[in-house]
mmCIF file of C-alpha atoms and ligand atoms in Angstrom:
data_model
loop_
_atom_site.group_PDB
_atom_site.id
_atom_site.type_symbol
_atom_site.label_atom_id
_atom_site.label_comp_id
_atom_site.label_asym_id
_atom_site.label_seq_id
_atom_site.Cartn_x
_atom_site.Cartn_y
_atom_site.Cartn_z
ATOM 1 C CA MET A 1 99.843 -80.595 -55.327
ATOM 2 C CA THR A 2 100.084 -77.937 -57.973
ATOM 3 C CA PHE A 3 97.376 -76.831 -60.327
ATOM 4 C CA ASN A 4 97.969 -74.908 -63.542
ATOM 5 C CA PRO A 5 94.671 -73.425 -64.773
ATOM 6 C CA LEU A 6 96.190 -72.850 -68.218
ATOM 7 C CA GLU A 7 96.442 -76.599 -68.739
ATOM 8 C CA HIS A 8 92.742 -77.327 -68.248
ATOM 9 C CA LYS A 9 89.951 -76.785 -70.746
ATOM 10 C CA GLY A 10 87.037 -76.807 -68.274
ATOM 11 C CA ILE A 11 83.393 -76.973 -69.342
ATOM 12 C CA PRO A 12 82.890 -75.664 -72.917
ATOM 13 C CA LEU A 13 81.311 -72.212 -72.879
ATOM 14 C CA ASP A 14 78.228 -73.342 -74.819
ATOM 15 C CA LYS A 15 77.490 -75.949 -72.109
ATOM 16 C CA GLN A 16 77.598 -73.480 -69.205
ATOM 17 C CA LEU A 17 74.136 -71.946 -69.397
ATOM 18 C CA ARG A 18 71.866 -73.026 -66.509
ATOM 19 C CA ASN A 19 68.070 -73.177 -66.217
ATOM 20 C CA TRP A 20 65.901 -71.887 -63.321
ATOM 21 C CA ARG A 21 65.986 -75.165 -61.483
ATOM 22 C CA GLU A 22 69.781 -75.263 -61.580
ATOM 23 C CA LEU A 23 70.034 -71.647 -60.459
ATOM 24 C CA ASP A 24 67.646 -72.147 -57.551
ATOM 25 C CA VAL A 25 70.182 -73.207 -54.922
ATOM 26 C CA ALA A 26 69.186 -73.876 -51.334
ATOM 27 C CA PRO A 27 70.813 -71.360 -48.965
ATOM 28 C CA VAL A 28 73.158 -72.472 -46.206
ATOM 29 C CA ASP A 29 71.609 -72.988 -42.776
ATOM 30 C CA PRO A 30 71.915 -69.687 -40.870
ATOM 31 C CA ASP A 31 72.342 -71.399 -37.470
ATOM 32 C CA ASP A 32 74.502 -74.281 -38.508
ATOM 33 C CA ALA A 33 76.789 -73.089 -41.275
ATOM 34 C CA ASP A 34 80.516 -72.674 -40.755
ATOM 35 C CA PRO A 35 81.051 -68.869 -40.535
ATOM 36 C CA TYR A 36 83.944 -69.256 -42.926
ATOM 37 C CA THR A 37 81.594 -70.859 -45.489
ATOM 38 C CA ARG A 38 79.641 -67.622 -45.351
ATOM 39 C CA CYS A 39 82.913 -65.691 -45.702
ATOM 40 C CA ARG A 40 83.812 -67.708 -48.805
ATOM 41 C CA ILE A 41 80.372 -67.009 -50.296
ATOM 42 C CA ILE A 42 80.844 -63.277 -49.716
ATOM 43 C CA ALA A 43 84.396 -63.235 -51.103
ATOM 44 C CA LEU A 44 83.320 -65.101 -54.239
ATOM 45 C CA ASN A 45 80.319 -62.846 -54.711
ATOM 46 C CA GLY A 46 82.770 -59.948 -54.623
ATOM 47 C CA ILE A 47 85.000 -61.465 -57.284
ATOM 48 C CA GLU A 48 82.009 -62.333 -59.519
ATOM 49 C CA ILE A 49 80.660 -58.787 -59.258
ATOM 50 C CA GLU A 50 84.115 -57.433 -60.049
ATOM 51 C CA SER A 51 84.270 -59.647 -63.154
ATOM 52 C CA ILE A 52 80.843 -58.525 -64.288
ATOM 53 C CA MET A 53 81.536 -54.827 -63.765
ATOM 54 C CA PHE A 54 84.964 -55.068 -65.338
ATOM 55 C CA SER A 55 83.439 -56.743 -68.410
ATOM 56 C CA HIS A 56 80.786 -54.009 -68.663
ATOM 57 C CA HIS A 57 83.441 -51.296 -68.489
ATOM 58 C CA PHE A 58 85.475 -53.114 -71.113
ATOM 59 C CA ALA A 59 82.438 -53.447 -73.396
ATOM 60 C CA ARG A 60 81.774 -49.712 -73.119
ATOM 61 C CA VAL A 61 85.149 -48.864 -74.632
ATOM 62 C CA CYS A 62 85.311 -51.783 -77.074
ATOM 63 C CA PRO A 63 84.519 -50.904 -80.724
ATOM 64 C CA ASP A 64 84.840 -54.495 -81.994
ATOM 65 C CA MET A 65 81.337 -56.025 -82.297
ATOM 66 C CA GLU A 66 82.622 -59.586 -82.241
ATOM 67 C CA VAL A 67 84.557 -59.004 -79.001
ATOM 68 C CA LYS A 68 81.569 -57.205 -77.475
ATOM 69 C CA ARG A 69 79.397 -60.244 -78.220
ATOM 70 C CA GLN A 70 81.943 -62.559 -76.710
ATOM 71 C CA LEU A 71 82.223 -60.406 -73.585
ATOM 72 C CA ALA A 72 78.427 -60.391 -73.303
ATOM 73 C CA GLU A 73 78.277 -64.171 -73.538
ATOM 74 C CA VAL A 74 80.845 -64.835 -70.826
ATOM 75 C CA ARG A 75 79.417 -62.031 -68.704
ATOM 76 C CA TYR A 76 75.974 -63.635 -68.763
ATOM 77 C CA ILE A 77 77.546 -66.798 -67.343
ATOM 78 C CA GLU A 78 79.331 -64.710 -64.694
ATOM 79 C CA ALA A 79 75.967 -63.190 -63.838
ATOM 80 C CA GLN A 80 74.460 -66.654 -63.387
ATOM 81 C CA GLN A 81 77.410 -67.647 -61.219
ATOM 82 C CA GLN A 82 76.952 -64.522 -59.109
ATOM 83 C CA LYS A 83 73.284 -65.426 -58.591
ATOM 84 C CA VAL A 84 74.119 -68.939 -57.484
ATOM 85 C CA VAL A 85 76.899 -67.790 -55.160
ATOM 86 C CA ASN A 86 75.109 -64.914 -53.447
ATOM 87 C CA TRP A 87 71.825 -66.821 -53.230
ATOM 88 C CA LEU A 88 73.584 -69.293 -50.942
ATOM 89 C CA LEU A 89 73.220 -66.631 -48.244
ATOM 90 C CA PRO A 90 70.189 -67.325 -46.071
ATOM 91 C CA GLY A 91 67.364 -64.805 -46.349
ATOM 92 C CA ALA A 92 66.949 -64.861 -42.576
ATOM 93 C CA ALA A 93 69.988 -62.630 -41.991
ATOM 94 C CA SER A 94 69.365 -58.907 -41.457
ATOM 95 C CA PRO A 95 71.463 -56.426 -43.457
ATOM 96 C CA LEU A 96 73.379 -55.676 -40.255
ATOM 97 C CA GLU A 97 74.194 -59.349 -39.756
ATOM 98 C CA THR A 98 75.441 -59.521 -43.325
ATOM 99 C CA THR A 99 77.412 -56.330 -42.680
ATOM 100 C CA ILE A 100 79.182 -57.961 -39.741
ATOM 101 C CA ALA A 101 80.001 -60.919 -41.974
ATOM 102 C CA TYR A 102 81.350 -58.516 -44.638
ATOM 103 C CA GLU A 103 83.695 -56.948 -42.100
ATOM 104 C CA GLN A 104 84.760 -60.396 -40.927
ATOM 105 C CA VAL A 105 85.657 -61.180 -44.551
ATOM 106 C CA ALA A 106 87.584 -57.907 -44.800
ATOM 107 C CA VAL A 107 89.495 -58.740 -41.615
ATOM 108 C CA ASP A 108 90.389 -62.374 -42.176
ATOM 109 C CA LEU A 109 90.885 -62.207 -45.941
ATOM 110 C CA THR A 110 93.050 -59.076 -45.813
ATOM 111 C CA ALA A 111 95.059 -60.419 -42.864
ATOM 112 C CA TRP A 112 95.714 -63.671 -44.740
ATOM 113 C CA VAL A 113 96.722 -61.781 -47.879
ATOM 114 C CA ALA A 114 99.035 -59.521 -45.843
ATOM 115 C CA ARG A 115 100.713 -62.569 -44.322
ATOM 116 C CA MET A 116 101.288 -64.154 -47.755
ATOM 117 C CA GLU A 117 102.196 -61.021 -49.741
ATOM 118 C CA PRO A 118 105.812 -61.141 -50.969
ATOM 119 C CA ASP A 119 106.174 -57.406 -51.743
ATOM 120 C CA PRO A 120 106.805 -55.374 -48.555
ATOM 121 C CA GLN A 121 105.161 -52.233 -49.904
ATOM 122 C CA LEU A 122 101.987 -54.058 -50.863
ATOM 123 C CA ARG A 123 102.025 -55.916 -47.567
ATOM 124 C CA GLN A 124 102.111 -52.568 -45.795
ATOM 125 C CA ALA A 125 99.004 -51.488 -47.717
ATOM 126 C CA TYR A 126 97.082 -54.546 -46.476
ATOM 127 C CA GLU A 127 98.368 -54.228 -42.923
ATOM 128 C CA PHE A 128 97.289 -50.618 -42.906
ATOM 129 C CA GLY A 129 93.798 -51.335 -44.230
ATOM 130 C CA VAL A 130 93.032 -54.386 -42.138
ATOM 131 C CA LEU A 131 93.217 -52.484 -38.842
ATOM 132 C CA GLU A 132 90.439 -50.234 -40.104
ATOM 133 C CA ASP A 133 87.999 -52.946 -41.115
ATOM 134 C CA PHE A 134 88.841 -54.567 -37.804
ATOM 135 C CA ASP A 135 87.532 -51.451 -36.076
ATOM 136 C CA HIS A 136 84.439 -51.342 -38.310
ATOM 137 C CA LEU A 137 83.576 -54.819 -37.095
ATOM 138 C CA TYR A 138 83.704 -53.541 -33.517
ATOM 139 C CA ARG A 139 81.530 -50.474 -34.257
ATOM 140 C CA TYR A 140 78.893 -52.492 -36.124
ATOM 141 C CA ALA A 141 78.910 -55.107 -33.361
ATOM 142 C CA ASN A 142 78.027 -52.380 -30.851
ATOM 143 C CA LEU A 143 75.230 -51.190 -33.113
ATOM 144 C CA TYR A 144 74.022 -54.767 -33.503
ATOM 145 C CA GLU A 145 73.573 -55.406 -29.808
ATOM 146 C CA MET A 146 71.890 -52.050 -29.404
ATOM 147 C CA ILE A 147 69.298 -52.329 -32.142
ATOM 148 C CA GLN A 148 68.890 -56.075 -32.556
ATOM 149 C CA HIS A 149 69.716 -57.150 -28.984
ATOM 150 C CA ARG A 150 72.020 -59.850 -30.241
ATOM 151 C CA LYS A 151 75.727 -60.437 -29.959
ATOM 152 C CA ALA A 152 78.139 -60.410 -32.882
ATOM 153 C CA GLU A 153 80.059 -63.384 -31.456
ATOM 154 C CA LYS A 154 77.139 -65.522 -32.694
ATOM 155 C CA ILE A 155 78.040 -64.431 -36.214
ATOM 156 C CA VAL A 156 81.832 -64.432 -36.124
ATOM 157 C CA ASP A 157 81.692 -67.529 -33.922
ATOM 158 C CA GLY A 158 84.880 -67.193 -31.934
ATOM 159 C CA LEU A 159 87.027 -67.128 -35.073
ATOM 160 C CA THR A 160 87.563 -63.377 -35.258
ATOM 161 C CA GLU A 161 87.966 -61.064 -32.302
ATOM 162 C CA VAL A 162 85.696 -58.070 -31.890
ATOM 163 C CA ILE A 163 87.808 -55.374 -30.243
ATOM 164 C CA PRO A 164 88.752 -51.800 -31.144
ATOM 165 C CA GLY A 165 91.209 -51.401 -34.013
ATOM 166 C CA ARG A 166 92.541 -48.104 -35.341
ATOM 167 C CA PRO A 167 89.650 -45.870 -34.240
ATOM 168 C CA THR A 168 87.230 -45.260 -37.110
ATOM 169 C CA ARG A 169 87.274 -41.492 -36.531
ATOM 170 C CA TYR A 170 90.891 -41.428 -37.771
ATOM 171 C CA HIS A 171 90.095 -43.182 -41.054
ATOM 172 C CA HIS A 172 88.828 -39.965 -42.622
ATOM 173 C CA ARG A 173 91.877 -38.900 -44.580
ATOM 174 C CA HIS A 174 92.242 -36.395 -47.359
ATOM 175 C CA PRO A 175 91.522 -38.263 -50.644
ATOM 176 C CA HIS A 176 94.981 -37.416 -51.989
ATOM 177 C CA ASP A 177 96.471 -39.435 -49.154
ATOM 178 C CA ASN A 178 94.531 -42.544 -50.162
ATOM 179 C CA VAL A 179 96.347 -43.027 -53.466
ATOM 180 C CA ARG A 180 99.218 -45.524 -53.252
ATOM 181 C CA GLU A 181 101.984 -46.368 -55.738
ATOM 182 C CA PRO A 182 101.071 -49.294 -58.024
ATOM 183 C CA TYR A 183 103.022 -52.502 -58.489
ATOM 184 C CA GLU A 184 104.898 -52.757 -61.775
ATOM 185 C CA LYS A 185 103.223 -55.333 -64.012
ATOM 186 C CA THR A 186 106.368 -56.766 -65.594
ATOM 187 C CA THR A 187 108.262 -57.287 -62.341
ATOM 188 C CA ALA A 188 105.419 -57.945 -59.870
ATOM 189 C CA ASP A 189 105.054 -61.442 -58.474
ATOM 190 C CA PRO A 190 101.893 -62.969 -60.050
ATOM 191 C CA LEU A 191 100.686 -63.620 -56.510
ATOM 192 C CA SER A 192 100.762 -59.876 -55.829
ATOM 193 C CA LYS A 193 98.445 -59.268 -58.788
ATOM 194 C CA LEU A 194 95.998 -61.867 -57.481
ATOM 195 C CA HIS A 195 96.064 -60.371 -54.008
ATOM 196 C CA ALA A 196 95.439 -56.834 -55.220
ATOM 197 C CA LEU A 197 92.503 -57.843 -57.403
ATOM 198 C CA THR A 198 90.965 -59.998 -54.675
ATOM 199 C CA ILE A 199 91.062 -57.340 -51.964
ATOM 200 C CA MET A 200 89.971 -54.589 -54.345
ATOM 201 C CA ALA A 201 86.947 -56.714 -55.312
ATOM 202 C CA ALA A 202 86.058 -57.423 -51.673
ATOM 203 C CA GLU A 203 86.244 -53.765 -50.660
ATOM 204 C CA GLN A 204 84.333 -52.700 -53.744
ATOM 205 C CA GLN A 205 81.393 -54.935 -52.904
ATOM 206 C CA THR A 206 81.437 -53.730 -49.293
ATOM 207 C CA MET A 207 81.311 -50.135 -50.492
ATOM 208 C CA ASN A 208 78.402 -50.934 -52.815
ATOM 209 C CA PHE A 209 76.568 -52.852 -50.096
ATOM 210 C CA TYR A 210 76.705 -49.992 -47.565
ATOM 211 C CA MET A 211 75.635 -47.501 -50.214
ATOM 212 C CA ASN A 212 72.422 -49.417 -50.604
ATOM 213 C CA VAL A 213 71.553 -50.944 -47.228
ATOM 214 C CA GLY A 214 72.528 -47.941 -45.067
ATOM 215 C CA PRO A 215 69.296 -46.002 -45.574
ATOM 216 C CA GLN A 216 67.139 -49.092 -45.026
ATOM 217 C CA TYR A 217 67.446 -48.620 -41.264
ATOM 218 C CA MET A 218 65.116 -46.349 -39.354
ATOM 219 C CA GLU A 219 67.282 -45.848 -36.259
ATOM 220 C CA PRO A 220 69.202 -42.572 -36.748
ATOM 221 C CA ILE A 221 72.446 -44.001 -35.313
ATOM 222 C CA ALA A 222 72.346 -46.912 -37.774
ATOM 223 C CA ARG A 223 71.805 -44.578 -40.736
ATOM 224 C CA GLN A 224 74.641 -42.338 -39.528
ATOM 225 C CA LEU A 225 77.072 -45.176 -38.906
ATOM 226 C CA TYR A 226 76.500 -46.638 -42.384
ATOM 227 C CA GLN A 227 77.164 -43.228 -43.912
ATOM 228 C CA GLU A 228 80.401 -42.847 -42.007
ATOM 229 C CA ILE A 229 81.757 -46.332 -42.666
ATOM 230 C CA GLY A 230 80.415 -46.252 -46.234
ATOM 231 C CA LEU A 231 82.660 -43.262 -46.892
ATOM 232 C CA ILE A 232 85.644 -45.117 -45.467
ATOM 233 C CA GLU A 233 84.980 -48.014 -47.837
ATOM 234 C CA GLU A 234 85.214 -45.439 -50.634
ATOM 235 C CA GLU A 235 88.666 -44.603 -49.261
ATOM 236 C CA HIS A 236 89.544 -48.293 -49.085
ATOM 237 C CA VAL A 237 88.604 -48.868 -52.717
ATOM 238 C CA THR A 238 90.765 -45.878 -53.692
ATOM 239 C CA HIS A 239 93.628 -47.260 -51.597
ATOM 240 C CA TYR A 240 93.485 -50.808 -52.980
ATOM 241 C CA GLU A 241 92.693 -50.047 -56.620
ATOM 242 C CA SER A 242 95.718 -47.754 -56.780
ATOM 243 C CA LEU A 243 97.941 -50.792 -56.108
ATOM 244 C CA VAL A 244 97.101 -52.237 -59.540
ATOM 245 C CA ASP A 245 99.355 -51.189 -62.433
ATOM 246 C CA PRO A 246 97.226 -48.909 -64.649
ATOM 247 C CA GLY A 247 99.494 -49.842 -67.578
ATOM 248 C CA GLU A 248 97.924 -53.295 -67.927
ATOM 249 C CA THR A 249 96.074 -53.599 -71.244
ATOM 250 C CA TRP A 250 92.352 -54.411 -71.260
ATOM 251 C CA TRP A 251 93.167 -57.906 -72.601
ATOM 252 C CA GLU A 252 95.692 -58.472 -69.864
ATOM 253 C CA ARG A 253 93.252 -57.306 -67.247
ATOM 254 C CA LEU A 254 90.640 -59.674 -68.655
ATOM 255 C CA VAL A 255 93.101 -62.555 -68.284
ATOM 256 C CA ASN A 256 93.957 -61.447 -64.744
ATOM 257 C CA HIS A 257 90.275 -61.358 -63.794
ATOM 258 C CA GLU A 258 89.558 -64.855 -65.094
ATOM 259 C CA TYR A 259 92.729 -66.165 -63.510
ATOM 260 C CA ALA A 260 91.769 -64.643 -60.154
ATOM 261 C CA GLU A 261 88.364 -66.332 -60.381
ATOM 262 C CA CYS A 262 90.080 -69.675 -61.035
ATOM 263 C CA TYR A 263 92.355 -69.038 -58.071
ATOM 264 C CA LEU A 264 89.547 -68.275 -55.631
ATOM 265 C CA TYR A 265 87.262 -71.121 -56.703
ATOM 266 C CA TYR A 266 90.164 -73.539 -56.596
ATOM 267 C CA SER A 267 91.215 -72.259 -53.160
ATOM 268 C CA PHE A 268 87.753 -72.509 -51.698
ATOM 269 C CA MET A 269 87.099 -75.891 -53.285
ATOM 270 C CA GLU A 270 90.226 -77.101 -51.475
ATOM 271 C CA THR A 271 89.242 -75.624 -48.107
ATOM 272 C CA GLU A 272 85.410 -75.794 -48.072
ATOM 273 C CA SER A 273 83.861 -77.693 -45.140
ATOM 274 C CA ASP A 274 80.323 -77.997 -46.578
ATOM 275 C CA PRO A 275 80.290 -80.707 -49.291
ATOM 276 C CA ARG A 276 77.266 -79.301 -51.105
ATOM 277 C CA VAL A 277 78.854 -75.858 -51.326
ATOM 278 C CA LYS A 278 82.185 -77.393 -52.277
ATOM 279 C CA ALA A 279 80.522 -79.020 -55.306
ATOM 280 C CA ILE A 280 79.379 -75.561 -56.438
ATOM 281 C CA TRP A 281 82.913 -74.169 -56.135
ATOM 282 C CA GLU A 282 84.154 -77.096 -58.209
ATOM 283 C CA LEU A 283 81.528 -76.583 -60.901
ATOM 284 C CA HIS A 284 82.303 -72.877 -61.092
ATOM 285 C CA LEU A 285 86.045 -73.552 -61.255
ATOM 286 C CA ASN A 286 85.399 -75.726 -64.296
ATOM 287 C CA MET A 287 83.463 -72.882 -65.896
ATOM 288 C CA GLU A 288 86.194 -70.349 -65.096
ATOM 289 C CA LEU A 289 88.834 -72.527 -66.743
ATOM 290 C CA ALA A 290 87.016 -72.089 -70.056
ATOM 291 C CA HIS A 291 86.608 -68.329 -69.449
ATOM 292 C CA LEU A 292 90.342 -68.144 -68.879
ATOM 293 C CA GLN A 293 91.053 -69.962 -72.150
ATOM 294 C CA ALA A 294 88.794 -67.535 -74.037
ATOM 295 C CA ALA A 295 90.466 -64.526 -72.388
ATOM 296 C CA CYS A 296 93.915 -65.899 -73.241
ATOM 297 C CA ASP A 297 92.868 -66.328 -76.891
ATOM 298 C CA LEU A 298 91.722 -62.706 -76.991
ATOM 299 C CA MET A 299 95.004 -61.538 -75.499
ATOM 300 C CA ARG A 300 97.005 -63.619 -77.982
ATOM 301 C CA ALA A 301 95.043 -62.171 -80.897
ATOM 302 C CA ASN A 302 95.095 -58.551 -79.742
ATOM 303 C CA ASP A 303 98.270 -58.112 -77.688
ATOM 304 C CA GLY A 304 100.317 -60.857 -79.335
ATOM 305 C CA ARG A 305 101.282 -62.128 -75.900
ATOM 306 C CA GLU A 306 101.158 -65.542 -74.293
ATOM 307 C CA PRO A 307 99.355 -65.942 -70.940
ATOM 308 C CA GLU A 308 102.552 -67.319 -69.394
ATOM 309 C CA GLU A 309 104.019 -63.822 -69.707
ATOM 310 C CA VAL A 310 101.232 -62.433 -67.520
ATOM 311 C CA VAL A 311 100.026 -64.981 -64.970
ATOM 312 C CA ALA A 312 101.628 -67.541 -62.696
ATOM 313 C CA PRO A 313 102.574 -70.922 -64.197
ATOM 314 C CA GLU A 314 100.658 -72.611 -61.371
ATOM 315 C CA LEU A 315 98.288 -71.545 -58.644
ATOM 316 C CA PRO A 316 99.837 -70.352 -55.381
ATOM 317 C CA VAL A 317 98.788 -71.919 -52.065
ATOM 318 C CA PRO A 318 95.010 -71.777 -51.609
ATOM 319 C CA VAL A 319 93.506 -68.657 -50.055
ATOM 320 C CA THR A 320 92.459 -69.823 -46.610
ATOM 321 C CA PHE A 321 89.967 -68.400 -44.169
ATOM 322 C CA GLU A 322 91.432 -69.035 -40.761
ATOM 323 C CA PRO A 323 91.748 -67.130 -37.492
ATOM 324 C CA ASN A 324 94.324 -64.330 -37.584
ATOM 325 C CA LYS A 325 93.959 -63.105 -34.033
ATOM 326 C CA GLU A 326 97.638 -63.268 -33.032
ATOM 327 C CA TYR A 327 98.688 -61.502 -36.211
ATOM 328 C CA LEU A 328 96.068 -58.798 -35.742
ATOM 329 C CA ARG A 329 97.099 -58.275 -32.118
ATOM 330 C CA GLU A 330 100.651 -57.770 -33.281
ATOM 331 C CA LEU A 331 99.570 -55.238 -35.903
ATOM 332 C CA LEU A 332 97.528 -53.429 -33.251
ATOM 333 C CA ASP A 333 100.622 -53.198 -31.085
ATOM 334 C CA THR A 334 102.797 -51.792 -33.857
ATOM 335 C CA GLN A 335 100.647 -49.953 -36.421
ATOM 336 C CA ILE A 336 97.580 -48.570 -34.698
ATOM 337 C CA ASP A 337 98.751 -44.940 -34.890
ATOM 338 C CA LEU A 338 99.674 -44.913 -38.590
ATOM 339 C CA THR A 339 98.083 -42.605 -41.103
ATOM 340 C CA THR A 340 99.029 -41.764 -44.687
ATOM 341 C CA LEU A 341 100.750 -38.808 -46.319
ATOM 342 C CA GLY A 342 100.884 -38.847 -50.094
ATOM 343 C CA ALA A 343 101.634 -42.397 -51.201
ATOM 344 C CA GLY A 344 103.371 -43.293 -47.909
ATOM 345 C CA TYR A 345 102.667 -43.832 -44.212
ATOM 346 C CA VAL A 346 103.438 -41.613 -41.231
ATOM 347 C CA ARG A 347 102.858 -41.724 -37.486
ATOM 348 C CA ASP A 348 101.997 -38.105 -36.909
ATOM 349 C CA ALA A 349 98.881 -36.237 -37.871
ATOM 350 C CA HIS A 350 99.741 -33.701 -40.552
ATOM 351 C CA GLU A 351 98.115 -30.523 -41.699
ATOM 352 C CA ARG A 352 96.070 -31.963 -44.579
ATOM 353 C CA PHE A 353 94.822 -34.761 -42.314
ATOM 354 C CA GLU A 354 93.823 -32.329 -39.572
ATOM 355 C CA ARG A 355 91.999 -30.049 -41.993
ATOM 356 C CA MET A 356 90.031 -32.993 -43.361
ATOM 357 C CA GLN A 357 89.228 -34.169 -39.839
ATOM 358 C CA GLU A 358 88.047 -30.764 -38.740
ATOM 359 C CA THR A 359 85.789 -30.369 -41.736
ATOM 360 C CA VAL A 360 84.103 -33.779 -41.632
ATOM 361 C CA MET A 361 83.676 -33.803 -37.849
ATOM 362 C CA GLY A 362 82.113 -30.333 -37.847
ATOM 363 C CA GLY A 363 82.928 -29.971 -34.147
ATOM 364 C CA GLU A 364 80.988 -33.109 -33.179
ATOM 365 C CA GLN A 365 81.580 -36.740 -32.334
ATOM 366 C CA PRO A 366 81.489 -39.053 -35.348
ATOM 367 C CA PRO A 367 78.734 -41.722 -35.403
ATOM 368 C CA SER A 368 81.407 -44.413 -34.814
ATOM 369 C CA ASP A 369 82.097 -42.885 -31.369
ATOM 370 C CA VAL A 370 78.464 -42.114 -30.630
ATOM 371 C CA VAL A 371 77.458 -45.740 -31.211
ATOM 372 C CA VAL A 372 79.934 -46.937 -28.567
ATOM 373 C CA ASP A 373 78.827 -44.218 -26.108
ATOM 374 C CA MET A 374 75.193 -45.165 -26.620
ATOM 375 C CA HIS A 375 75.997 -48.808 -26.083
ATOM 376 C CA THR A 376 77.937 -48.004 -22.902
ATOM 377 C CA GLU A 377 75.058 -45.932 -21.604
ATOM 378 C CA LYS A 378 72.563 -48.681 -22.233
ATOM 379 C CA PHE A 379 74.567 -51.758 -21.209
ATOM 380 C CA GLY A 380 77.178 -50.325 -18.827
ATOM 381 C CA SER A 381 80.105 -50.996 -21.173
ATOM 382 C CA ASP A 382 80.964 -51.320 -24.829
ATOM 383 C CA TYR A 383 80.499 -54.617 -26.643
ATOM 384 C CA ARG A 384 83.636 -56.619 -27.335
ATOM 385 C CA HIS A 385 84.474 -60.226 -27.809
ATOM 386 C CA GLU A 386 88.044 -61.022 -26.818
ATOM 387 C CA LEU A 387 89.550 -64.432 -27.224
ATOM 388 C CA GLU A 388 92.233 -65.875 -25.062
ATOM 389 C CA ARG A 389 95.735 -65.529 -26.367
ATOM 390 C CA SER A 390 97.230 -68.878 -27.098
HETATM 391 FE FE1 FE2 B 1 82.837 -66.042 -62.673
HETATM 392 FE FE1 FE2 B 2 85.064 -51.913 -43.348
HETATM 393 FE FE1 FE2 B 3 87.151 -51.754 -45.928
HETATM 394 FE FE1 FE2 B 4 84.892 -65.895 -65.250
#
């Protein structure tokens, strides 16, 4: 079945405003919920926050009062959507539990995107990044058992493996080596644009989350680990945002954002296992369809272009959260020792990389190694959760 968001009107914008009762959604059950429902909540929260922040940035450079008002109106609806989506997360989870879920999203969403990406250069960017978030999951899982005496397999629920990836200590690259070449907007597959925006949004929210929750812990190792991985998420945002063509106009970017929201809500509506949550994805999809129409009208008026010149004529296959363990094992076998040099990838450490490493390590072990050593000292081994190979 194909779905073309451009052919649907959705819920009229002036009917989208919700009251307190409608916003007050019951969270999903922390013990019972499908872990991939939680992953979908987190991914959608990321895309809503991206839409909100993008709209704010647009408003700040937009001299046209009428457009500013229109942006503000849609953005308020996005803000309500973000509240509904993120408030589905149960309050019972600790920040560290949510962190582990964030890394699970980074792993399984990026792996899925890498598998589907048609452009080999973009695919390489996702394959490179996913092995790092895979390792973050392992480091945080070791911290989790140490300070909360619980096992991360309860959270990832046998869907995602918790094993070492590319060791976190090697993620600290010189910032110049985190900037990739962008896709070219006129020749890029529309799917590539959707992928880049989706992963950029996910990494951006992870970066923001660690910035804020990291210092909420009292244990020194937790504070240190959040600092270290928080800085790598800064690198990841740099890496992924550089994939997007900076030559896209603001109007075009607005259309791309609304289209990406349609794509994710449609995808998750198609794949959601919890019927109550599915109904929310469907409602939000119907709101996004109207946002997309409004964005297309703005682009027509200001760029003189039709949306068909920018976005796909129909939605690609739905984004699916599913286990990627075989794929990740294969990447581990072939790409674990990669680093970057300029816009490309190399296998050997180079001078700029080594200088950066020396400076940030300051002659000591990074927190990501210390956490595993501390865990080994306390429990006799590191924490990992390996699944049988099928
Ligand atoms: Fe939205
Ligand atoms: Fe990460
Ligand atoms: Fe990341
Ligand atoms: Fe939207």
